[in-house]
PDB file of C-alpha atoms and ligand atoms in Angstrom:
ATOM      1  CA  MET A  18     -28.415 -89.625  39.997  1.00 88.00           C
ATOM      2  CA  ASP A  19     -32.120 -89.189  40.594  1.00 89.00           C
ATOM      3  CA  SER A  20     -34.557 -91.125  38.424  1.00 90.00           C
ATOM      4  CA  ARG A  21     -37.669 -89.294  39.605  1.00 95.00           C
ATOM      5  CA  PRO A  22     -39.616 -87.440  36.899  1.00 95.00           C
ATOM      6  CA  ILE A  23     -39.580 -83.708  36.148  1.00 97.00           C
ATOM      7  CA  GLY A  24     -42.852 -81.790  36.467  1.00 98.00           C
ATOM      8  CA  VAL A  25     -43.667 -79.229  33.769  1.00 98.00           C
ATOM      9  CA  PHE A  26     -46.774 -77.086  33.479  1.00 98.00           C
ATOM     10  CA  ASP A  27     -48.452 -74.354  31.507  1.00 96.00           C
ATOM     11  CA  SER A  28     -51.911 -72.848  31.178  1.00 94.00           C
ATOM     12  CA  GLY A  29     -52.432 -74.924  28.047  1.00 90.00           C
ATOM     13  CA  ILE A  30     -50.380 -76.245  25.172  1.00 89.00           C
ATOM     14  CA  GLY A  31     -47.677 -73.518  25.189  1.00 90.00           C
ATOM     15  CA  GLY A  32     -45.525 -75.486  27.608  1.00 94.00           C
ATOM     16  CA  LEU A  33     -45.196 -78.193  24.962  1.00 93.00           C
ATOM     17  CA  THR A  34     -42.640 -75.925  23.274  1.00 91.00           C
ATOM     18  CA  VAL A  35     -40.564 -76.256  26.459  1.00 95.00           C
ATOM     19  CA  ILE A  36     -41.249 -80.003  26.706  1.00 95.00           C
ATOM     20  CA  GLY A  37     -40.027 -80.419  23.104  1.00 93.00           C
ATOM     21  CA  GLU A  38     -36.737 -78.693  23.911  1.00 94.00           C
ATOM     22  CA  ILE A  39     -36.304 -80.681  27.146  1.00 96.00           C
ATOM     23  CA  MET A  40     -36.857 -83.944  25.275  1.00 94.00           C
ATOM     24  CA  LYS A  41     -34.129 -82.999  22.785  1.00 93.00           C
ATOM     25  CA  LEU A  42     -31.581 -82.007  25.451  1.00 95.00           C
ATOM     26  CA  LEU A  43     -32.470 -84.525  28.156  1.00 95.00           C
ATOM     27  CA  PRO A  44     -33.779 -87.634  26.393  1.00 92.00           C
ATOM     28  CA  ASP A  45     -33.389 -89.828  29.480  1.00 92.00           C
ATOM     29  CA  GLU A  46     -35.597 -87.720  31.723  1.00 95.00           C
ATOM     30  CA  GLU A  47     -39.212 -88.687  32.378  1.00 94.00           C
ATOM     31  CA  LEU A  48     -41.651 -85.789  32.209  1.00 96.00           C
ATOM     32  CA  ILE A  49     -45.030 -85.200  33.814  1.00 97.00           C
ATOM     33  CA  TYR A  50     -46.827 -82.427  31.914  1.00 97.00           C
ATOM     34  CA  PHE A  51     -49.907 -80.577  33.063  1.00 97.00           C
ATOM     35  CA  GLY A  52     -51.793 -78.187  30.753  1.00 95.00           C
ATOM     36  CA  ASP A  53     -54.562 -76.237  32.436  1.00 96.00           C
ATOM     37  CA  THR A  54     -56.735 -76.295  29.313  1.00 93.00           C
ATOM     38  CA  ALA A  55     -59.940 -75.656  31.272  1.00 94.00           C
ATOM     39  CA  ARG A  56     -58.666 -72.304  32.505  1.00 94.00           C
ATOM     40  CA  VAL A  57     -56.419 -71.016  29.703  1.00 92.00           C
ATOM     41  CA  PRO A  58     -55.622 -68.143  29.164  1.00 93.00           C
ATOM     42  CA  TYR A  59     -53.773 -67.114  32.297  1.00 96.00           C
ATOM     43  CA  GLY A  60     -52.524 -63.957  30.599  1.00 95.00           C
ATOM     44  CA  SER A  61     -55.743 -62.013  31.143  1.00 95.00           C
ATOM     45  CA  LYS A  62     -56.034 -62.996  34.831  1.00 96.00           C
ATOM     46  CA  SER A  63     -54.817 -61.388  38.049  1.00 97.00           C
ATOM     47  CA  ALA A  64     -51.605 -62.422  39.811  1.00 97.00           C
ATOM     48  CA  GLU A  65     -53.670 -63.854  42.718  1.00 97.00           C
ATOM     49  CA  THR A  66     -55.673 -66.102  40.397  1.00 97.00           C
ATOM     50  CA  VAL A  67     -52.620 -67.299  38.461  1.00 98.00           C
ATOM     51  CA  THR A  68     -50.871 -68.093  41.761  1.00 97.00           C
ATOM     52  CA  LYS A  69     -53.908 -70.002  43.067  1.00 96.00           C
ATOM     53  CA  PHE A  70     -54.050 -72.115  39.880  1.00 96.00           C
ATOM     54  CA  SER A  71     -50.277 -72.673  39.925  1.00 97.00           C
ATOM     55  CA  ARG A  72     -50.425 -73.796  43.558  1.00 96.00           C
ATOM     56  CA  GLN A  73     -52.992 -76.471  42.696  1.00 96.00           C
ATOM     57  CA  ILE A  74     -50.818 -77.657  39.818  1.00 97.00           C
ATOM     58  CA  PHE A  75     -47.760 -77.814  42.095  1.00 97.00           C
ATOM     59  CA  ASN A  76     -49.710 -80.020  44.499  1.00 96.00           C
ATOM     60  CA  PHE A  77     -50.793 -82.233  41.619  1.00 97.00           C
ATOM     61  CA  LEU A  78     -47.242 -82.580  40.251  1.00 97.00           C
ATOM     62  CA  LEU A  79     -45.852 -83.256  43.719  1.00 97.00           C
ATOM     63  CA  SER A  80     -48.240 -86.209  43.999  1.00 96.00           C
ATOM     64  CA  TYR A  81     -46.047 -87.749  41.233  1.00 95.00           C
ATOM     65  CA  ASN A  82     -42.931 -87.280  43.351  1.00 96.00           C
ATOM     66  CA  VAL A  83     -41.230 -84.964  40.853  1.00 97.00           C
ATOM     67  CA  LYS A  84     -37.647 -83.837  41.580  1.00 98.00           C
ATOM     68  CA  VAL A  85     -37.982 -80.374  40.043  1.00 98.00           C
ATOM     69  CA  ILE A  86     -40.830 -78.295  38.621  1.00 98.00           C
ATOM     70  CA  VAL A  87     -40.457 -76.251  35.447  1.00 98.00           C
ATOM     71  CA  ILE A  88     -42.951 -73.386  35.246  1.00 98.00           C
ATOM     72  CA  ALA A  89     -43.244 -73.540  31.451  1.00 97.00           C
ATOM     73  CA  CYS A  90     -45.464 -70.485  31.448  1.00 97.00           C
ATOM     74  CA  SER A  91     -44.118 -66.941  31.449  1.00 97.00           C
ATOM     75  CA  THR A  92     -47.331 -65.615  32.970  1.00 97.00           C
ATOM     76  CA  ALA A  93     -47.034 -67.886  36.013  1.00 98.00           C
ATOM     77  CA  SER A  94     -43.250 -67.354  36.132  1.00 98.00           C
ATOM     78  CA  SER A  95     -43.650 -63.575  36.263  1.00 98.00           C
ATOM     79  CA  ASN A  96     -46.658 -63.427  38.592  1.00 98.00           C
ATOM     80  CA  SER A  97     -46.315 -66.424  40.888  1.00 98.00           C
ATOM     81  CA  TYR A  98     -42.686 -67.597  41.083  1.00 98.00           C
ATOM     82  CA  ASP A  99     -41.834 -65.695  44.271  1.00 97.00           C
ATOM     83  CA  SER A 100     -44.908 -66.991  46.156  1.00 97.00           C
ATOM     84  CA  LEU A 101     -44.440 -70.549  44.942  1.00 98.00           C
ATOM     85  CA  GLN A 102     -40.786 -70.522  45.875  1.00 97.00           C
ATOM     86  CA  SER A 103     -41.571 -69.444  49.407  1.00 98.00           C
ATOM     87  CA  GLU A 104     -44.422 -71.957  49.786  1.00 97.00           C
ATOM     88  CA  PHE A 105     -42.915 -75.113  48.292  1.00 98.00           C
ATOM     89  CA  ASP A 106     -39.761 -76.967  49.177  1.00 97.00           C
ATOM     90  CA  ILE A 107     -38.933 -78.106  45.643  1.00 98.00           C
ATOM     91  CA  PRO A 108     -36.427 -76.736  43.100  1.00 98.00           C
ATOM     92  CA  ILE A 109     -38.211 -74.531  40.567  1.00 98.00           C
ATOM     93  CA  ILE A 110     -37.031 -73.480  37.118  1.00 98.00           C
ATOM     94  CA  GLU A 111     -38.846 -70.461  35.694  1.00 98.00           C
ATOM     95  CA  VAL A 112     -38.764 -69.311  32.070  1.00 97.00           C
ATOM     96  CA  LEU A 113     -37.892 -65.612  32.375  1.00 98.00           C
ATOM     97  CA  SER A 114     -34.267 -65.440  33.449  1.00 97.00           C
ATOM     98  CA  PRO A 115     -32.947 -67.987  30.879  1.00 97.00           C
ATOM     99  CA  GLY A 116     -34.318 -65.834  28.031  1.00 97.00           C
ATOM    100  CA  VAL A 117     -32.864 -62.685  29.591  1.00 98.00           C
ATOM    101  CA  GLU A 118     -29.472 -64.396  29.876  1.00 97.00           C
ATOM    102  CA  ASP A 119     -29.579 -65.285  26.179  1.00 97.00           C
ATOM    103  CA  ALA A 120     -30.606 -61.727  25.288  1.00 98.00           C
ATOM    104  CA  ALA A 121     -27.534 -60.452  27.151  1.00 98.00           C
ATOM    105  CA  HIS A 122     -25.338 -62.560  24.850  1.00 97.00           C
ATOM    106  CA  VAL A 123     -27.188 -61.782  21.651  1.00 98.00           C
ATOM    107  CA  THR A 124     -27.855 -58.030  21.727  1.00 98.00           C
ATOM    108  CA  ARG A 125     -25.293 -55.723  20.137  1.00 98.00           C
ATOM    109  CA  ASN A 126     -27.055 -52.359  20.333  1.00 98.00           C
ATOM    110  CA  LYS A 127     -28.601 -53.066  23.772  1.00 98.00           C
ATOM    111  CA  ILE A 128     -32.103 -52.343  22.504  1.00 98.00           C
ATOM    112  CA  VAL A 129     -34.143 -55.416  23.368  1.00 98.00           C
ATOM    113  CA  GLY A 130     -37.813 -56.146  22.781  1.00 98.00           C
ATOM    114  CA  VAL A 131     -39.925 -58.594  24.739  1.00 98.00           C
ATOM    115  CA  ILE A 132     -43.419 -59.799  23.958  1.00 98.00           C
ATOM    116  CA  GLY A 133     -45.746 -61.663  26.291  1.00 98.00           C
ATOM    117  CA  THR A 134     -49.232 -61.855  27.711  1.00 97.00           C
ATOM    118  CA  GLU A 135     -50.889 -58.876  29.361  1.00 97.00           C
ATOM    119  CA  ALA A 136     -50.192 -60.265  32.849  1.00 97.00           C
ATOM    120  CA  THR A 137     -46.527 -60.930  32.038  1.00 98.00           C
ATOM    121  CA  ILE A 138     -45.913 -57.471  30.623  1.00 98.00           C
ATOM    122  CA  ARG A 139     -47.939 -55.811  33.411  1.00 97.00           C
ATOM    123  CA  SER A 140     -45.735 -57.509  36.040  1.00 97.00           C
ATOM    124  CA  GLY A 141     -42.726 -55.538  34.719  1.00 98.00           C
ATOM    125  CA  LYS A 142     -40.474 -58.541  35.530  1.00 98.00           C
ATOM    126  CA  TYR A 143     -38.853 -58.905  32.117  1.00 98.00           C
ATOM    127  CA  VAL A 144     -37.855 -55.247  31.909  1.00 98.00           C
ATOM    128  CA  LYS A 145     -36.524 -55.377  35.470  1.00 98.00           C
ATOM    129  CA  LEU A 146     -34.456 -58.510  34.790  1.00 98.00           C
ATOM    130  CA  LEU A 147     -33.129 -57.076  31.522  1.00 98.00           C
ATOM    131  CA  GLU A 148     -32.109 -53.834  33.240  1.00 98.00           C
ATOM    132  CA  GLU A 149     -30.371 -55.754  36.021  1.00 98.00           C
ATOM    133  CA  ARG A 150     -28.555 -58.123  33.656  1.00 98.00           C
ATOM    134  CA  ILE A 151     -27.592 -55.712  30.825  1.00 98.00           C
ATOM    135  CA  PRO A 152     -26.293 -52.359  32.081  1.00 97.00           C
ATOM    136  CA  GLY A 153     -27.484 -49.538  29.846  1.00 98.00           C
ATOM    137  CA  VAL A 154     -30.117 -51.661  28.107  1.00 98.00           C
ATOM    138  CA  ARG A 155     -33.200 -50.065  26.606  1.00 98.00           C
ATOM    139  CA  ALA A 156     -35.928 -52.690  27.030  1.00 98.00           C
ATOM    140  CA  PHE A 157     -39.306 -52.377  25.340  1.00 98.00           C
ATOM    141  CA  ALA A 158     -42.172 -54.688  26.276  1.00 98.00           C
ATOM    142  CA  LYS A 159     -45.364 -55.298  24.343  1.00 98.00           C
ATOM    143  CA  ALA A 160     -48.376 -57.416  25.280  1.00 98.00           C
ATOM    144  CA  CYS A 161     -49.715 -59.511  22.397  1.00 98.00           C
ATOM    145  CA  PRO A 162     -52.890 -61.070  23.854  1.00 95.00           C
ATOM    146  CA  LEU A 163     -54.249 -62.406  20.559  1.00 96.00           C
ATOM    147  CA  PHE A 164     -51.222 -64.637  20.002  1.00 96.00           C
ATOM    148  CA  VAL A 165     -52.285 -67.229  22.603  1.00 92.00           C
ATOM    149  CA  PRO A 166     -55.723 -68.004  21.092  1.00 92.00           C
ATOM    150  CA  LEU A 167     -54.133 -68.096  17.613  1.00 93.00           C
ATOM    151  CA  ALA A 168     -51.575 -70.647  18.838  1.00 91.00           C
ATOM    152  CA  GLU A 169     -54.212 -72.680  20.728  1.00 84.00           C
ATOM    153  CA  GLU A 170     -56.224 -72.750  17.493  1.00 86.00           C
ATOM    154  CA  GLY A 171     -53.197 -74.122  15.646  1.00 86.00           C
ATOM    155  CA  TRP A 172     -53.066 -71.064  13.336  1.00 91.00           C
ATOM    156  CA  THR A 173     -49.307 -71.139  13.216  1.00 90.00           C
ATOM    157  CA  GLN A 174     -48.858 -70.072   9.596  1.00 89.00           C
ATOM    158  CA  ASN A 175     -51.831 -68.093   8.608  1.00 90.00           C
ATOM    159  CA  THR A 176     -52.651 -64.680   7.130  1.00 96.00           C
ATOM    160  CA  VAL A 177     -54.570 -63.577  10.224  1.00 97.00           C
ATOM    161  CA  THR A 178     -51.598 -64.456  12.440  1.00 97.00           C
ATOM    162  CA  ARG A 179     -49.177 -62.647  10.156  1.00 97.00           C
ATOM    163  CA  ILE A 180     -51.255 -59.469  10.049  1.00 97.00           C
ATOM    164  CA  THR A 181     -51.710 -59.613  13.828  1.00 98.00           C
ATOM    165  CA  ALA A 182     -47.938 -59.923  14.207  1.00 98.00           C
ATOM    166  CA  GLU A 183     -47.390 -56.921  11.920  1.00 98.00           C
ATOM    167  CA  ILE A 184     -49.740 -54.779  13.986  1.00 98.00           C
ATOM    168  CA  TYR A 185     -48.259 -55.836  17.335  1.00 98.00           C
ATOM    169  CA  LEU A 186     -44.588 -55.750  16.411  1.00 98.00           C
ATOM    170  CA  GLN A 187     -44.292 -52.530  14.391  1.00 98.00           C
ATOM    171  CA  GLU A 188     -43.877 -50.358  17.474  1.00 97.00           C
ATOM    172  CA  LEU A 189     -40.960 -52.501  18.686  1.00 98.00           C
ATOM    173  CA  LEU A 190     -39.342 -52.341  15.244  1.00 98.00           C
ATOM    174  CA  ASP A 191     -39.709 -48.540  15.365  1.00 98.00           C
ATOM    175  CA  LYS A 192     -37.539 -48.582  18.521  1.00 98.00           C
ATOM    176  CA  GLU A 193     -34.793 -50.356  16.515  1.00 98.00           C
ATOM    177  CA  ILE A 194     -34.606 -53.472  18.653  1.00 98.00           C
ATOM    178  CA  ASP A 195     -31.930 -55.918  17.527  1.00 98.00           C
ATOM    179  CA  SER A 196     -33.311 -58.852  19.515  1.00 98.00           C
ATOM    180  CA  LEU A 197     -36.756 -60.011  20.583  1.00 98.00           C
ATOM    181  CA  ILE A 198     -37.548 -62.352  23.477  1.00 98.00           C
ATOM    182  CA  LEU A 199     -40.550 -64.590  22.884  1.00 97.00           C
ATOM    183  CA  GLY A 200     -41.762 -64.113  26.457  1.00 97.00           C
ATOM    184  CA  CYS A 201     -44.656 -66.518  26.316  1.00 97.00           C
ATOM    185  CA  THR A 202     -44.259 -70.228  25.758  1.00 94.00           C
ATOM    186  CA  HIS A 203     -47.069 -70.254  23.201  1.00 93.00           C
ATOM    187  CA  TYR A 204     -45.217 -67.857  20.905  1.00 95.00           C
ATOM    188  CA  PRO A 205     -42.567 -70.214  19.466  1.00 94.00           C
ATOM    189  CA  LEU A 206     -45.510 -71.853  17.689  1.00 93.00           C
ATOM    190  CA  LEU A 207     -45.953 -68.628  15.716  1.00 96.00           C
ATOM    191  CA  VAL A 208     -42.242 -68.125  15.051  1.00 96.00           C
ATOM    192  CA  ASP A 209     -42.513 -68.308  11.248  1.00 96.00           C
ATOM    193  CA  CYS A 210     -45.000 -65.429  11.097  1.00 97.00           C
ATOM    194  CA  ILE A 211     -43.011 -63.452  13.674  1.00 98.00           C
ATOM    195  CA  ARG A 212     -39.761 -63.969  11.747  1.00 97.00           C
ATOM    196  CA  ASP A 213     -41.388 -62.826   8.497  1.00 96.00           C
ATOM    197  CA  VAL A 214     -42.379 -59.586  10.194  1.00 97.00           C
ATOM    198  CA  ILE A 215     -39.186 -58.767  12.105  1.00 98.00           C
ATOM    199  CA  GLY A 216     -36.641 -59.779   9.452  1.00 97.00           C
ATOM    200  CA  PRO A 217     -33.058 -59.633  10.758  1.00 97.00           C
ATOM    201  CA  VAL A 218     -33.971 -59.018  14.421  1.00 98.00           C
ATOM    202  CA  LYS A 219     -32.661 -61.973  16.463  1.00 98.00           C
ATOM    203  CA  ILE A 220     -35.333 -64.129  18.072  1.00 98.00           C
ATOM    204  CA  ILE A 221     -34.763 -65.458  21.579  1.00 97.00           C
ATOM    205  CA  ASN A 222     -36.848 -68.533  22.192  1.00 95.00           C
ATOM    206  CA  ALA A 223     -37.215 -68.738  25.981  1.00 91.00           C
ATOM    207  CA  ALA A 224     -38.329 -72.388  25.659  1.00 93.00           C
ATOM    208  CA  GLU A 225     -34.888 -73.371  24.337  1.00 93.00           C
ATOM    209  CA  SER A 226     -33.098 -71.203  26.891  1.00 93.00           C
ATOM    210  CA  THR A 227     -35.085 -72.815  29.710  1.00 97.00           C
ATOM    211  CA  ALA A 228     -34.289 -76.371  28.624  1.00 97.00           C
ATOM    212  CA  ARG A 229     -30.582 -75.471  28.636  1.00 96.00           C
ATOM    213  CA  LYS A 230     -30.886 -73.978  32.117  1.00 97.00           C
ATOM    214  CA  LEU A 231     -32.675 -77.105  33.352  1.00 98.00           C
ATOM    215  CA  LYS A 232     -29.929 -79.332  31.957  1.00 97.00           C
ATOM    216  CA  ALA A 233     -27.211 -77.235  33.586  1.00 97.00           C
ATOM    217  CA  TYR A 234     -29.096 -77.352  36.888  1.00 98.00           C
ATOM    218  CA  LEU A 235     -29.505 -81.158  36.843  1.00 97.00           C
ATOM    219  CA  ILE A 236     -25.815 -81.629  36.048  1.00 97.00           C
ATOM    220  CA  LYS A 237     -24.710 -79.180  38.742  1.00 97.00           C
ATOM    221  CA  GLN A 238     -26.841 -80.894  41.379  1.00 97.00           C
ATOM    222  CA  ASP A 239     -25.972 -84.347  40.005  1.00 96.00           C
ATOM    223  CA  ILE A 240     -29.643 -85.315  39.810  1.00 96.00           C
ATOM    224  CA  GLN A 241     -29.858 -86.419  36.184  1.00 93.00           C
ATOM    225  CA  ASN A 242     -31.686 -89.606  35.343  1.00 91.00           C
ATOM    226  CA  LYS A 243     -28.998 -91.988  34.209  1.00 80.00           C
ATOM    227  CA  ALA A 244     -31.307 -94.979  33.885  1.00 75.00           C
ATOM    228  CA  HIS A 245     -31.382 -94.551  30.056  1.00 66.00           C
ATOM    229  CA  LYS A 246     -35.060 -95.323  29.722  1.00 64.00           C
ATOM    230  CA  LEU A 247     -35.297 -92.721  26.950  1.00 59.00           C
ATOM    231  CA  GLY A 248     -38.275 -90.950  28.377  1.00 54.00           C
ATOM    232  CA  GLY A 249     -40.477 -94.020  28.306  1.00 65.00           C
ATOM    233  CA  GLY A 250     -42.528 -92.774  31.216  1.00 83.00           C
ATOM    234  CA  HIS A 251     -43.734 -89.360  29.967  1.00 92.00           C
ATOM    235  CA  ARG A 252     -47.268 -88.612  31.105  1.00 95.00           C
ATOM    236  CA  PHE A 253     -49.569 -85.802  30.003  1.00 96.00           C
ATOM    237  CA  PHE A 254     -52.496 -84.388  31.937  1.00 96.00           C
ATOM    238  CA  VAL A 255     -55.000 -81.647  31.156  1.00 96.00           C
ATOM    239  CA  SER A 256     -57.930 -80.131  32.994  1.00 96.00           C
ATOM    240  CA  ASP A 257     -60.251 -80.283  29.956  1.00 94.00           C
ATOM    241  CA  ASN A 258     -60.653 -81.382  26.348  1.00 88.00           C
ATOM    242  CA  THR A 259     -58.227 -84.242  25.763  1.00 91.00           C
ATOM    243  CA  ASP A 260     -59.115 -84.400  22.028  1.00 89.00           C
ATOM    244  CA  LYS A 261     -58.045 -80.852  21.375  1.00 85.00           C
ATOM    245  CA  PHE A 262     -54.844 -81.485  23.312  1.00 87.00           C
ATOM    246  CA  ARG A 263     -54.054 -84.515  21.131  1.00 87.00           C
ATOM    247  CA  ARG A 264     -54.607 -82.473  17.960  1.00 85.00           C
ATOM    248  CA  ILE A 265     -52.364 -79.590  19.028  1.00 84.00           C
ATOM    249  CA  CYS A 266     -49.804 -81.945  20.530  1.00 85.00           C
ATOM    250  CA  ASN A 267     -49.494 -83.610  17.115  1.00 85.00           C
ATOM    251  CA  LEU A 268     -48.903 -80.245  15.515  1.00 81.00           C
ATOM    252  CA  VAL A 269     -46.323 -79.090  18.066  1.00 82.00           C
ATOM    253  CA  MET A 270     -44.475 -82.301  18.871  1.00 83.00           C
ATOM    254  CA  ARG A 271     -45.094 -84.157  15.609  1.00 82.00           C
ATOM    255  CA  GLN A 272     -45.900 -87.120  17.782  1.00 83.00           C
ATOM    256  CA  THR A 273     -49.097 -88.323  19.406  1.00 83.00           C
ATOM    257  CA  TYR A 274     -49.359 -88.291  23.185  1.00 87.00           C
ATOM    258  CA  GLU A 275     -52.591 -89.170  24.928  1.00 90.00           C
ATOM    259  CA  ALA A 276     -53.522 -86.918  27.812  1.00 93.00           C
ATOM    260  CA  GLN A 277     -55.565 -87.847  30.820  1.00 94.00           C
ATOM    261  CA  LYS A 278     -58.139 -85.398  32.155  1.00 95.00           C
ATOM    262  CA  ILE A 279     -57.942 -84.690  35.863  1.00 93.00           C
ATOM    263  CA  ASP A 280     -59.926 -82.623  38.319  1.00 90.00           C
ATOM    264  CA  LEU A 281     -57.618 -80.034  39.887  1.00 86.00           C
ATOM    265  CA  GLU A 282     -60.084 -79.077  42.598  1.00 82.00           C
ATOM    266  CA  LYS A 283     -58.807 -82.075  44.563  1.00 81.00           C
ATOM    267  CA  TYR A 284     -55.348 -80.474  44.789  1.00 79.00           C
ATOM    268  CA  LEU A 285     -56.026 -77.394  46.855  1.00 70.00           C
TER     269      LEU A 285
HETATM  270  N1  DGL B 313     -47.996 -69.973  27.749  1.00 96.18           N
HETATM  271  C1  DGL B 313     -48.285 -68.957  28.639  1.00 96.18           C
HETATM  272  C2  DGL B 313     -47.176 -68.029  28.952  1.00 96.18           C
HETATM  273  O1  DGL B 313     -46.051 -68.376  28.731  1.00 96.18           O
HETATM  274  C3  DGL B 313     -49.600 -68.482  28.974  1.00 96.18           C
HETATM  275  C4  DGL B 313     -50.553 -68.023  27.986  1.00 96.18           C
HETATM  276  C5  DGL B 313     -51.864 -67.724  28.649  1.00 96.18           C
HETATM  277  O2  DGL B 313     -52.415 -68.630  29.258  1.00 96.18           O
HETATM  278  O3  DGL B 313     -52.322 -66.595  28.524  1.00 96.18           O
HETATM  279  O4  DGL B 313     -47.373 -66.951  29.446  1.00 96.18           O
END
């Protein structure tokens, strides 16, 4: 038993898709969320910059005495996980391998698609993990950089989003993928448009997969919160624009959470 909170972060509001799944699976855990809304998107930035930002966020979350940190951002998971793991003495859950594990169970024809930000796809991590986990897999990755601003704008069911999805996803459909990993935590917000475009292709929501991995980890280590406070102590922080966060949070979580703005420069 460990009643300390769990730290979760993303470049913006995408990590709320992970938070939502964690709340469903682990209702007794207290969560500290940080969305780096001043510096989103991470997906167009270099690995060095994403790692520098992630390091500051780790230091911030550690100031809340968290017991584990969930990198609820595929861009930071693919570009910064190795550095963060070597620098910090705290258990870290990243979002890539849980989605890959689910893909291994779901695919029948072993042709798997993955979509993510430019930095995630450029890192080559998803394809590498898929090839390691699924012998003989043919993995096809596609960067979809316009999806993050569409999600941040709240354009979850919209003609522009649908047409954008058609343009991005056609080349994966041409490869005859039977499953598609949403390799960016913003993308589950656009799932209706994506599903319309890909039809019977199975969608793997890495946010859900990650929450399941977190639960399994807490049980294995016996560090669940058994205090049954039903998440009373969740706290949300952003680096800019608390009003916009509240609006999007309402849309994603169907519940209002107030966020506090903090200055990350203090957490070097
Ligand atoms: N939600 C993020 C991810 O999973 C990042 C999007 C971005 O900041 O570009 O990659």
